[in-house]
mmCIF file of C-alpha atoms and ligand atoms in Angstrom:
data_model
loop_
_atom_site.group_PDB
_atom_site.id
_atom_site.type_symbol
_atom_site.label_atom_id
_atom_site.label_comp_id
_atom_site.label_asym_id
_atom_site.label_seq_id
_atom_site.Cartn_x
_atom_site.Cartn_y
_atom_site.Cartn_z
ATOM 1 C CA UNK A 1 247.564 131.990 121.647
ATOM 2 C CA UNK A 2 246.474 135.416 121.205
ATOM 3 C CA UNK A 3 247.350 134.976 117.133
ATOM 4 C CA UNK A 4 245.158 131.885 117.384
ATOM 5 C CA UNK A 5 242.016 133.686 118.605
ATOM 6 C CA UNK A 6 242.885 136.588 116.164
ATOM 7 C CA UNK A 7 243.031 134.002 113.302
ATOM 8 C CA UNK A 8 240.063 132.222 114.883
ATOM 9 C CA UNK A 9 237.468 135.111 114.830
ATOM 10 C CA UNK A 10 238.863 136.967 111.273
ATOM 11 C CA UNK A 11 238.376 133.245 109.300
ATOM 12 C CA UNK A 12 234.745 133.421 111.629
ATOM 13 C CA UNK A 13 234.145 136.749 109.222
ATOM 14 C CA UNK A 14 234.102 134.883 106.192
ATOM 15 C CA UNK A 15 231.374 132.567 104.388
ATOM 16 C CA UNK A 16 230.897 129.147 105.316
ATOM 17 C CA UNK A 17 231.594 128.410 102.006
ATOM 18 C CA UNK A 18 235.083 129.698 102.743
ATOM 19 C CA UNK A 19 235.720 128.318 106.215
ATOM 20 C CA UNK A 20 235.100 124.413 104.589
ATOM 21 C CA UNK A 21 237.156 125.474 101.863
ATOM 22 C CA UNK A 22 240.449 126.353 104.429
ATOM 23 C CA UNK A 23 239.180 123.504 106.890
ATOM 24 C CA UNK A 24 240.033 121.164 103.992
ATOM 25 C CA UNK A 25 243.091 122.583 103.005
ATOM 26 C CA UNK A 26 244.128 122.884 106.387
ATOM 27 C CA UNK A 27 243.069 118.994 106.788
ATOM 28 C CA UNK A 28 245.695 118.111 104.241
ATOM 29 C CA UNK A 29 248.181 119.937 105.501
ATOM 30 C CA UNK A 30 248.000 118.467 108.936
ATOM 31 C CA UNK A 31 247.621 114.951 107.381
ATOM 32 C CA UNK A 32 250.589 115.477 104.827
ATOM 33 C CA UNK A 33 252.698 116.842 108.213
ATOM 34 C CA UNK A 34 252.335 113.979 110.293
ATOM 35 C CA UNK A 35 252.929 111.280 107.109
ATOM 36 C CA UNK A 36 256.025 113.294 106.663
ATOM 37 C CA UNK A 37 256.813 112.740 110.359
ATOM 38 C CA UNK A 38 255.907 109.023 109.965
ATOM 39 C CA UNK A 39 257.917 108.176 106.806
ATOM 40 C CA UNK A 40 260.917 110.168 108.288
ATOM 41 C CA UNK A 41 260.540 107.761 110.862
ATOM 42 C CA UNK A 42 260.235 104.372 109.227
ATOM 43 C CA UNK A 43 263.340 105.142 106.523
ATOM 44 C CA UNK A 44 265.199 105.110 108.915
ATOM 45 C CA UNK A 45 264.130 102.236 110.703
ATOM 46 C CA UNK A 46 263.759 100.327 107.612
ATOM 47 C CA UNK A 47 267.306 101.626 106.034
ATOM 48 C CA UNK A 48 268.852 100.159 109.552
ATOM 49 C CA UNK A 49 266.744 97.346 110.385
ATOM 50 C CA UNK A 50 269.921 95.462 110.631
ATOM 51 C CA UNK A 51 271.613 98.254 112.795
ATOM 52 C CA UNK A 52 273.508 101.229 111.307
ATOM 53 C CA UNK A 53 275.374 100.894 108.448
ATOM 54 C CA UNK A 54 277.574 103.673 106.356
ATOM 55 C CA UNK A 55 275.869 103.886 103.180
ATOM 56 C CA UNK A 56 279.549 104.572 101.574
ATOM 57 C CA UNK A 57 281.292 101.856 102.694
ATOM 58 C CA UNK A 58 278.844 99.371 104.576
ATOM 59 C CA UNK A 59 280.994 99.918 107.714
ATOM 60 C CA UNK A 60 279.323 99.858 110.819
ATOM 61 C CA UNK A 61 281.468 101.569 113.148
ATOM 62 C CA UNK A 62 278.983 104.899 113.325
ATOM 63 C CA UNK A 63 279.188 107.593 115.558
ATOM 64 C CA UNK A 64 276.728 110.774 115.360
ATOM 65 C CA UNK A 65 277.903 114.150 113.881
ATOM 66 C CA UNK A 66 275.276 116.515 115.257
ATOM 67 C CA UNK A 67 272.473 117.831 113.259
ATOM 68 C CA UNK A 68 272.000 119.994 110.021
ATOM 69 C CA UNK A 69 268.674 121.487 108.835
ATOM 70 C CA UNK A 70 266.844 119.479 111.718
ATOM 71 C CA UNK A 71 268.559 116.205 110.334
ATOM 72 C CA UNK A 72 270.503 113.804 112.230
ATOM 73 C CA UNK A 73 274.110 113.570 110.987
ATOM 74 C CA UNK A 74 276.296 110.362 111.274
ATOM 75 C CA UNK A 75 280.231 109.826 110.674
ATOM 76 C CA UNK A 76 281.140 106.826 109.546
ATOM 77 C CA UNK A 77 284.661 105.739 111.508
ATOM 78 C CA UNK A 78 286.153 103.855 108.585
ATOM 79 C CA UNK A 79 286.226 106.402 105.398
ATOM 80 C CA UNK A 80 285.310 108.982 107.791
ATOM 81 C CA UNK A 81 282.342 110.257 105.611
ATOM 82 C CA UNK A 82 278.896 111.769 106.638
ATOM 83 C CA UNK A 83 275.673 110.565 106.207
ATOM 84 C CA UNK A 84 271.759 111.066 107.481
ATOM 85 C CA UNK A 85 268.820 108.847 107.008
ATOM 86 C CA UNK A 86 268.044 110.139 103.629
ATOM 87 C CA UNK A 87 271.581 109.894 101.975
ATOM 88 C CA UNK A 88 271.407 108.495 98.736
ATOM 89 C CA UNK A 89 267.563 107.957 98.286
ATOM 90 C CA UNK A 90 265.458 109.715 95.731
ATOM 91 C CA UNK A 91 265.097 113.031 97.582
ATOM 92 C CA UNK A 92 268.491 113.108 98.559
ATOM 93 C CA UNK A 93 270.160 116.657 98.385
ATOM 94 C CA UNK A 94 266.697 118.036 96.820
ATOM 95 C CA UNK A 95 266.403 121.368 98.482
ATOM 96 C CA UNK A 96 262.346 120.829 98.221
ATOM 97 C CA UNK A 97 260.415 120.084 101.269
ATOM 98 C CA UNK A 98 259.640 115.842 101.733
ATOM 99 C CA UNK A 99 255.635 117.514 101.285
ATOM 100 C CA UNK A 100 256.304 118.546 97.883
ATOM 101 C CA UNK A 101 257.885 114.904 96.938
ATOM 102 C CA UNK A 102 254.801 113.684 98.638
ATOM 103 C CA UNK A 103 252.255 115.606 96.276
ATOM 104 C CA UNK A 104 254.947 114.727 93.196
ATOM 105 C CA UNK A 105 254.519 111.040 94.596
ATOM 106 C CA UNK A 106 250.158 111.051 94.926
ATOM 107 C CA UNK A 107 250.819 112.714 90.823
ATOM 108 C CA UNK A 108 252.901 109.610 90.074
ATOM 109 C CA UNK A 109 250.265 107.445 91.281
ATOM 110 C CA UNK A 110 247.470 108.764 89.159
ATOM 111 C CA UNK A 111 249.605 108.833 86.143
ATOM 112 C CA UNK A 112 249.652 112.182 85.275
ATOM 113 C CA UNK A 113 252.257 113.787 82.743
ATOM 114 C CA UNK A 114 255.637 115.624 83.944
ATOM 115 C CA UNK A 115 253.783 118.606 82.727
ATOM 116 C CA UNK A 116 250.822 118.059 84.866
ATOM 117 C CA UNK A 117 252.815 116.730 88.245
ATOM 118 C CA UNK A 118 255.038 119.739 87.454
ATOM 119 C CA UNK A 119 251.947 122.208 87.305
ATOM 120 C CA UNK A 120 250.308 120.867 90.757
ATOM 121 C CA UNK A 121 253.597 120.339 92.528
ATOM 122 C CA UNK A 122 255.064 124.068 91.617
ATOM 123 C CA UNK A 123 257.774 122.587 90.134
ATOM 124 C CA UNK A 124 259.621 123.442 86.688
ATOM 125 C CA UNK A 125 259.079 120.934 84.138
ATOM 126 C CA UNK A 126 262.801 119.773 84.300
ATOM 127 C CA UNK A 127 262.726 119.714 87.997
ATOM 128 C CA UNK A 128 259.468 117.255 87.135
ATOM 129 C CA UNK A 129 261.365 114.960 85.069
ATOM 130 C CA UNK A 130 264.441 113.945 87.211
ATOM 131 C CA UNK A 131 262.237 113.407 90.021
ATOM 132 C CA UNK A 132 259.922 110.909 88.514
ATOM 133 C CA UNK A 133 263.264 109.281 87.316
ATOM 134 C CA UNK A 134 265.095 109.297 90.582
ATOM 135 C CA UNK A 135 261.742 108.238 92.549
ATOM 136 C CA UNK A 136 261.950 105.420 89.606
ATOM 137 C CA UNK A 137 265.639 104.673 89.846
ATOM 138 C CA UNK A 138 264.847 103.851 93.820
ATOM 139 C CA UNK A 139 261.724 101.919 93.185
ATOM 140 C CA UNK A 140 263.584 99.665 90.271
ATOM 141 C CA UNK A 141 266.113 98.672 93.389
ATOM 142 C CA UNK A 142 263.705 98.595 95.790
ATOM 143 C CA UNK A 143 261.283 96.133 93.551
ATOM 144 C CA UNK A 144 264.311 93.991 92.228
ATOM 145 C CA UNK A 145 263.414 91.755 89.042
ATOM 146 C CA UNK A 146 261.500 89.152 91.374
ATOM 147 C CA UNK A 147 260.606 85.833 91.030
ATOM 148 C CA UNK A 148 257.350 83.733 90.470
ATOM 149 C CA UNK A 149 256.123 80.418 91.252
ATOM 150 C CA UNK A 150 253.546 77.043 90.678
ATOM 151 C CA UNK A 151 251.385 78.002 87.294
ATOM 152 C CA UNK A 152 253.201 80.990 85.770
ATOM 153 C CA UNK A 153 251.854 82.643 82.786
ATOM 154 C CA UNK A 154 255.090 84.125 80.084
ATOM 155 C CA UNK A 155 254.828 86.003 77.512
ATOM 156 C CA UNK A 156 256.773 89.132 75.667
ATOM 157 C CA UNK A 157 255.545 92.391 74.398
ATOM 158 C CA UNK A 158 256.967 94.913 72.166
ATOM 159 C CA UNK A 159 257.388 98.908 72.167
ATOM 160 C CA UNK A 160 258.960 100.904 69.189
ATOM 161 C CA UNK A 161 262.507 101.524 69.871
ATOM 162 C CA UNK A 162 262.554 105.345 70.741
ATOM 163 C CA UNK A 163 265.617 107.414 70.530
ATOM 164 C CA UNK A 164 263.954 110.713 72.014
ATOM 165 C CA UNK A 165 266.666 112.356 74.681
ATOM 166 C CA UNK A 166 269.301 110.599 72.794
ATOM 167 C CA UNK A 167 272.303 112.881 71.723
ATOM 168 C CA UNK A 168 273.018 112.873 68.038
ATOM 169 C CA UNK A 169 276.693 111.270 68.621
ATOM 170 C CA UNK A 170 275.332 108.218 70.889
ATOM 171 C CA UNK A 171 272.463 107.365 68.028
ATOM 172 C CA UNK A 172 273.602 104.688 66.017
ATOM 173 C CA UNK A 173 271.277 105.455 62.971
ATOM 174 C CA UNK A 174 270.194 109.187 61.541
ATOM 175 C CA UNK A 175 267.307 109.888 62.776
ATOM 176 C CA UNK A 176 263.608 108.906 61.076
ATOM 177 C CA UNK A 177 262.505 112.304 58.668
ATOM 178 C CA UNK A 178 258.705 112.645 59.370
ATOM 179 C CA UNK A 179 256.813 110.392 56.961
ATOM 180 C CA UNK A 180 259.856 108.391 55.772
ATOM 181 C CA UNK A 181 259.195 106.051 58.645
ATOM 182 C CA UNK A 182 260.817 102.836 58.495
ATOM 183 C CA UNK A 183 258.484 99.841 57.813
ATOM 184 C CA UNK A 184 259.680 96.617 59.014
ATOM 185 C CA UNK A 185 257.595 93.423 58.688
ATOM 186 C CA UNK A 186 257.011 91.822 61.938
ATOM 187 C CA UNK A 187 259.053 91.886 64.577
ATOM 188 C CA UNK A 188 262.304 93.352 63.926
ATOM 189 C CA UNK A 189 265.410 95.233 65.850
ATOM 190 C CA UNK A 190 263.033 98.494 65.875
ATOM 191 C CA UNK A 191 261.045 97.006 68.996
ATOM 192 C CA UNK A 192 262.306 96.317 71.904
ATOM 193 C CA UNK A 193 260.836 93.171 73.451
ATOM 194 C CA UNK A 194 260.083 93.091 77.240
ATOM 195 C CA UNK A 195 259.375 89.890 79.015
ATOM 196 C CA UNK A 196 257.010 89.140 81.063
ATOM 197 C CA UNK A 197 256.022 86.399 83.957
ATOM 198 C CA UNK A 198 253.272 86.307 85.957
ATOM 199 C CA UNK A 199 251.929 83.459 88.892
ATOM 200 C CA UNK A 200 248.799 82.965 90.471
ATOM 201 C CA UNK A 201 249.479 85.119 93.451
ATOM 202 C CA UNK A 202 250.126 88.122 91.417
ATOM 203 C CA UNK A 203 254.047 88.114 91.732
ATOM 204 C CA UNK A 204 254.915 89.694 88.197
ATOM 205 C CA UNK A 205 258.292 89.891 86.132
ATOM 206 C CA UNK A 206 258.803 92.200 83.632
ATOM 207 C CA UNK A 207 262.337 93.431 82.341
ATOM 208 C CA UNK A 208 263.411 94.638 78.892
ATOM 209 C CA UNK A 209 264.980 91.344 77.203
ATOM 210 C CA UNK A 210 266.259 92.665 73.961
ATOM 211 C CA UNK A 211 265.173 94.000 70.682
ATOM 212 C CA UNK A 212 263.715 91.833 68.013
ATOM 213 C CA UNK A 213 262.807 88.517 68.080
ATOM 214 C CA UNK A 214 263.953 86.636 72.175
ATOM 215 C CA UNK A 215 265.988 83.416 71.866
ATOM 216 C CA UNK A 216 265.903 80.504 74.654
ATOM 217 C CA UNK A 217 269.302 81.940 75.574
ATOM 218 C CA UNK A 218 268.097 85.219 76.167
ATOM 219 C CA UNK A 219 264.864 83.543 78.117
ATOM 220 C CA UNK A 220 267.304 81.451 80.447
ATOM 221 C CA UNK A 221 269.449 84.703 81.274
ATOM 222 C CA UNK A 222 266.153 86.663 82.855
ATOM 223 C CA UNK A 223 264.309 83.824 84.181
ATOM 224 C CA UNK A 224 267.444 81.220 85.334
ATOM 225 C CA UNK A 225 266.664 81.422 89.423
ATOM 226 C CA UNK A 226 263.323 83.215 89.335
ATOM 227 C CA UNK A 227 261.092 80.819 88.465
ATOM 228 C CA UNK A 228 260.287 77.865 91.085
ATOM 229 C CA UNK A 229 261.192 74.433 90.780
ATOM 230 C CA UNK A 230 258.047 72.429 90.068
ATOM 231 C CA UNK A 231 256.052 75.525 88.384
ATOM 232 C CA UNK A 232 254.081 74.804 85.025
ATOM 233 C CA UNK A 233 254.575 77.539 82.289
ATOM 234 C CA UNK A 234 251.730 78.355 80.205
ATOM 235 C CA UNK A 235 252.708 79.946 76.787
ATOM 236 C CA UNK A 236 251.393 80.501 73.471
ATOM 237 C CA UNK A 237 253.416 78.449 70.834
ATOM 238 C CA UNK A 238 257.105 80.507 70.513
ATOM 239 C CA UNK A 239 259.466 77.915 69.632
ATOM 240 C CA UNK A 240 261.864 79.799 72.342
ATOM 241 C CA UNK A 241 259.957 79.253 75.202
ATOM 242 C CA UNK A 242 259.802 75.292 74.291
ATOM 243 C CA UNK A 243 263.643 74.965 74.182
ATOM 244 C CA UNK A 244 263.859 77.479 77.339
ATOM 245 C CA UNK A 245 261.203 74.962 79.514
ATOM 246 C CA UNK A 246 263.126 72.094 78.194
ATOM 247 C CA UNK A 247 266.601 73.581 79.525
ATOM 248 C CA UNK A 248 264.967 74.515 82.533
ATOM 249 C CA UNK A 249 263.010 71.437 82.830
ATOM 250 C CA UNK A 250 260.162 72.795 83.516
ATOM 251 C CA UNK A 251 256.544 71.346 82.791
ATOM 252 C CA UNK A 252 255.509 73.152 79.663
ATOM 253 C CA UNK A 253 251.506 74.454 78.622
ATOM 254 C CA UNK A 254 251.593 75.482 75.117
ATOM 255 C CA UNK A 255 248.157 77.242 74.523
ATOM 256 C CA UNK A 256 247.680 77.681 70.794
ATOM 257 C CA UNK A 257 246.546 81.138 69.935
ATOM 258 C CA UNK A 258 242.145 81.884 69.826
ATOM 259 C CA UNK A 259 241.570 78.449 72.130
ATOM 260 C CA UNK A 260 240.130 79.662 75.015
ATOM 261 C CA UNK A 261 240.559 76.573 77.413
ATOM 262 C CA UNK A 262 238.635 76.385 80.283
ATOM 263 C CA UNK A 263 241.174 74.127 81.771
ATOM 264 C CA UNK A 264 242.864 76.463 84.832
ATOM 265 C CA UNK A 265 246.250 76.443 82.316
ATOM 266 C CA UNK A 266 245.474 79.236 80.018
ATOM 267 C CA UNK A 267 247.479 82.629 78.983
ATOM 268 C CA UNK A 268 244.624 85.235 80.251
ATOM 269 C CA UNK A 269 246.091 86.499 83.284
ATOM 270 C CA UNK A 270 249.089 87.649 81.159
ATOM 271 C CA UNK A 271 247.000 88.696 77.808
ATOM 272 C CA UNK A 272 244.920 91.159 79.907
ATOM 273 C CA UNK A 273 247.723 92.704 81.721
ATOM 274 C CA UNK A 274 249.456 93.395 78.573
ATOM 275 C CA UNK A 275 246.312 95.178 77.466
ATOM 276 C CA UNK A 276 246.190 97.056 80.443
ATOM 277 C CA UNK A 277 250.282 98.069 80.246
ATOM 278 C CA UNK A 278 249.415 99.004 76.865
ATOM 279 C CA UNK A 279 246.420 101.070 77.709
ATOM 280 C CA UNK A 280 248.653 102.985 80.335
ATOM 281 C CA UNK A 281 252.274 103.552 78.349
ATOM 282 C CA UNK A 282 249.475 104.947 75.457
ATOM 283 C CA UNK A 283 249.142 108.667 78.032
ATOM 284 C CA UNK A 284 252.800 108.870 78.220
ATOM 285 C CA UNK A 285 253.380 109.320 74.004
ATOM 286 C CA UNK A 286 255.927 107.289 73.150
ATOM 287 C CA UNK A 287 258.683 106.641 76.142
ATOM 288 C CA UNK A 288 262.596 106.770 75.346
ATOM 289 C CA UNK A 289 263.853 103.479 75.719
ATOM 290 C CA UNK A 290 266.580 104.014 77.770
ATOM 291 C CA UNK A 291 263.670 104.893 80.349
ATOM 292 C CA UNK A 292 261.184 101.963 79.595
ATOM 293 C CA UNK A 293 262.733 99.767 82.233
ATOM 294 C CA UNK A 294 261.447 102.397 84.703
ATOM 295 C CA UNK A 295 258.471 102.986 83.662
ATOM 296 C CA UNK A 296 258.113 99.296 83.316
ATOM 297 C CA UNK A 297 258.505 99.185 87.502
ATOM 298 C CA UNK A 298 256.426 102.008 87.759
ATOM 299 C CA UNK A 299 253.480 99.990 85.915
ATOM 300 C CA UNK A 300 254.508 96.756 88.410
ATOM 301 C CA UNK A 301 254.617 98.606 91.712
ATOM 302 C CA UNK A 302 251.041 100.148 90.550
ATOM 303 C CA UNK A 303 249.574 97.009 90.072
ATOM 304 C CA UNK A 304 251.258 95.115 92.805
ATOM 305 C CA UNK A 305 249.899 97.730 95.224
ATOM 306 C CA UNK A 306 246.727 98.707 93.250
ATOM 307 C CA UNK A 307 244.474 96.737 96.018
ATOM 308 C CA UNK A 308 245.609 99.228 98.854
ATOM 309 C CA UNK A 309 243.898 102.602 99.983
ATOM 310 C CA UNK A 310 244.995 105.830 97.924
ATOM 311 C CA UNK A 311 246.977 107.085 101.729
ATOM 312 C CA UNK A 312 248.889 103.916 102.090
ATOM 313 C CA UNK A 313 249.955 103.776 98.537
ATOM 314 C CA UNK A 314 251.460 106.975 98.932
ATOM 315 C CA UNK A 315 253.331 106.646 102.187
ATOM 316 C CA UNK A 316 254.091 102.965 100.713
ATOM 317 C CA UNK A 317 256.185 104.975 97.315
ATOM 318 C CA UNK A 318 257.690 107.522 99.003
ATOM 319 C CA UNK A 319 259.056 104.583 101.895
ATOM 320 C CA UNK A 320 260.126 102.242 98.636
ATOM 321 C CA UNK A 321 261.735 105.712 96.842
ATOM 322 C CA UNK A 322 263.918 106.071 100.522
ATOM 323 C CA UNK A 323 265.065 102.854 101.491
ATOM 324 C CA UNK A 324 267.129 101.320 98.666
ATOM 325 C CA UNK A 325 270.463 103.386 98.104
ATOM 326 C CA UNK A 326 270.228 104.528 94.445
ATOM 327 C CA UNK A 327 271.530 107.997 93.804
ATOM 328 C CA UNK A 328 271.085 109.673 90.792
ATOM 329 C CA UNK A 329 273.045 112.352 89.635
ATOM 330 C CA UNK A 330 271.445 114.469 86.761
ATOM 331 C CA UNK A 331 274.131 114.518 84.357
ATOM 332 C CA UNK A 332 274.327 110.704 84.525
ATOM 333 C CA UNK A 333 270.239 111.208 82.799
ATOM 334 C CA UNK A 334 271.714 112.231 79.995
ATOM 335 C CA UNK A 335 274.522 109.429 79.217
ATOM 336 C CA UNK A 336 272.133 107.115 79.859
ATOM 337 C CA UNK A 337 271.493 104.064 77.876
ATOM 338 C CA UNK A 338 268.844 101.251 78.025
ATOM 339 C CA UNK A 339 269.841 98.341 79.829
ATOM 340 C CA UNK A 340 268.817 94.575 78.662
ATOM 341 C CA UNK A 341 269.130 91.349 80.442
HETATM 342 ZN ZN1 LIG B 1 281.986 104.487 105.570
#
């Protein structure tokens, strides 16, 4: 207590200008402790909801194994392997305070660059990277592919195929000299198509489908299970989509391309979210398709949760980034390769 007063009277000495200034920071600090507190919390009673399970094995013979760096430990009786609460979750074995991931996580959320996240966090710009792809490994579980329902807006939209991070051996072409760029008419096997379904209620799908032009085939493989029943799909006029809603029997709104109808079956919804995905991949200069299915998430959780207060969205990622097991090691980064449907 006597430190307190000390503390107390020397910060007294200074300007008001600096007392607000370490009244703020100390205001964050305290509010970033006790989210910390409260996330620790809710992992774990989210991870168990259904009692406690060994993340290894899904046994549920679990006895606990005393406590490590102020973390509960658990044995699992069957394979006889340890776990805690965070085991296998995007900050597992990270030797960073859960703080730092929370200030990497509030960076995620406004978008920034690895560079920039890495310059506010104190991280190194490597350290930056596999953390906004483990956080995105874990929200990809977490988020699943979906499904959506009654009057569903479909549609597909197409990056360059990008081969940055690639290792010469795995490419299957040499790589593009600068200014002897490849020109394709159209679409062609340079762009990789990603699909996308959105409802009324705001439940989106989106998922890398292939490259090139889709087929029906390809349409049924996403979509087969995810879209309800007696829901009406509004399209523009793809022949694949009419042989996909006839397989599927589904009732089928083809909206030719320039009529604006002002009938409630139109393709807006979906036009104006691939704008905005657009406008928001255009900061991140070109993405490496092996990762676009991530960052494809990271654009869904954004605007899934976009509604809710800037504190809730964070405690709301780092919960998502904890719950699902999905443990990434670093040298698996590198071997990576883009998944499709
Ligand atoms: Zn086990």
């Amino acid at each position: 207590m006597e430190n307190v007063s000390y503390l107390l009277s020397e910060i007294q000495k200074l300007s008001l200008y600096k007392q607000k200034q370490i009244l703020s920071k100390l205001e964050e600090n305290i509010m970033l402790g006790s989210q910390v507190t409260e996330i620790t919390k809710e992992v774990k009673e989210m991870r168990f909801s259904k009692g406690k399970v060994c993340p290894h094995c899904n046994c549920e013979d679990i006895s606990r194994n005393g406590k490590y760096n102020d973390k509960q430990r658990y044995i699992c009786k069957d394979c006889g392997k340890t776990f805690t609460d965070f085991t296998n979750s995007a900050t597992y074995k990270s030797k960073k305070p859960l703080d730092k991931w929370m200030k990497y996580a509030k960076c995620m959320l406004s978008g920034y660059s690895i560079r920039k996240c890495a310059e506010i966090v104190e991280i190194n710009i490597a350290t930056s990277f596999f953390w906004r792809h483990k956080i995105l490994n874990c929200i990809s579980t977490f988020l699943g592919v979906g499904s959506v329902d009654g009057v569903v807006e479909a549609d597909e939209v197409f990056f360059a195929y990008s081969y940055k991070g690639t290792k010469p051996a795995n490419m299957p072409r040499p790589s593009r000299k600068r200014g002897k760029q490849v020109k394709k008419r159209g679409i062609s096997n340079e762009q990789v198509c990603v699909a996308t379904a959105l409802d009324r209620q705001r439940n989106l799908i989106i998922e890398l489908l292939c490259t090139g032009r889709m087929t029906s085939d390809e349409l049924k493989k996403l979509y087969n299970n995810r879209i309800g029943e007696d829901s009406i799909l509004c399209t523009d006029s793809h022949k694949s989509y009419m042989q996909f809603a006839e397989d599927m029997e589904l009732e089928h709104k083809r909206i030719k391309r320039g009529k604006h109808k002002e009938d409630i079956y139109h393709i807006q919804h979906i036009n104006s979210l691939h704008s905005s995905l657009k406008r928001w991949m255009n900061r991140f200069n070109g993405v490496a398709t092996k990762y676009l299915g991530n960052y494809m998430k990271w654009f869904k959780w954004i605007d899934t949760f976009s509604a809710e207060k800037e504190s809730i969205q964070i405690k709301s990622f780092m919960l998502h980034s904890h719950i699902p097991y999905s443990y990434t090691k670093i040298k698996e980064f590198k071997n990576r390769m883009p998944i499709f449907v």
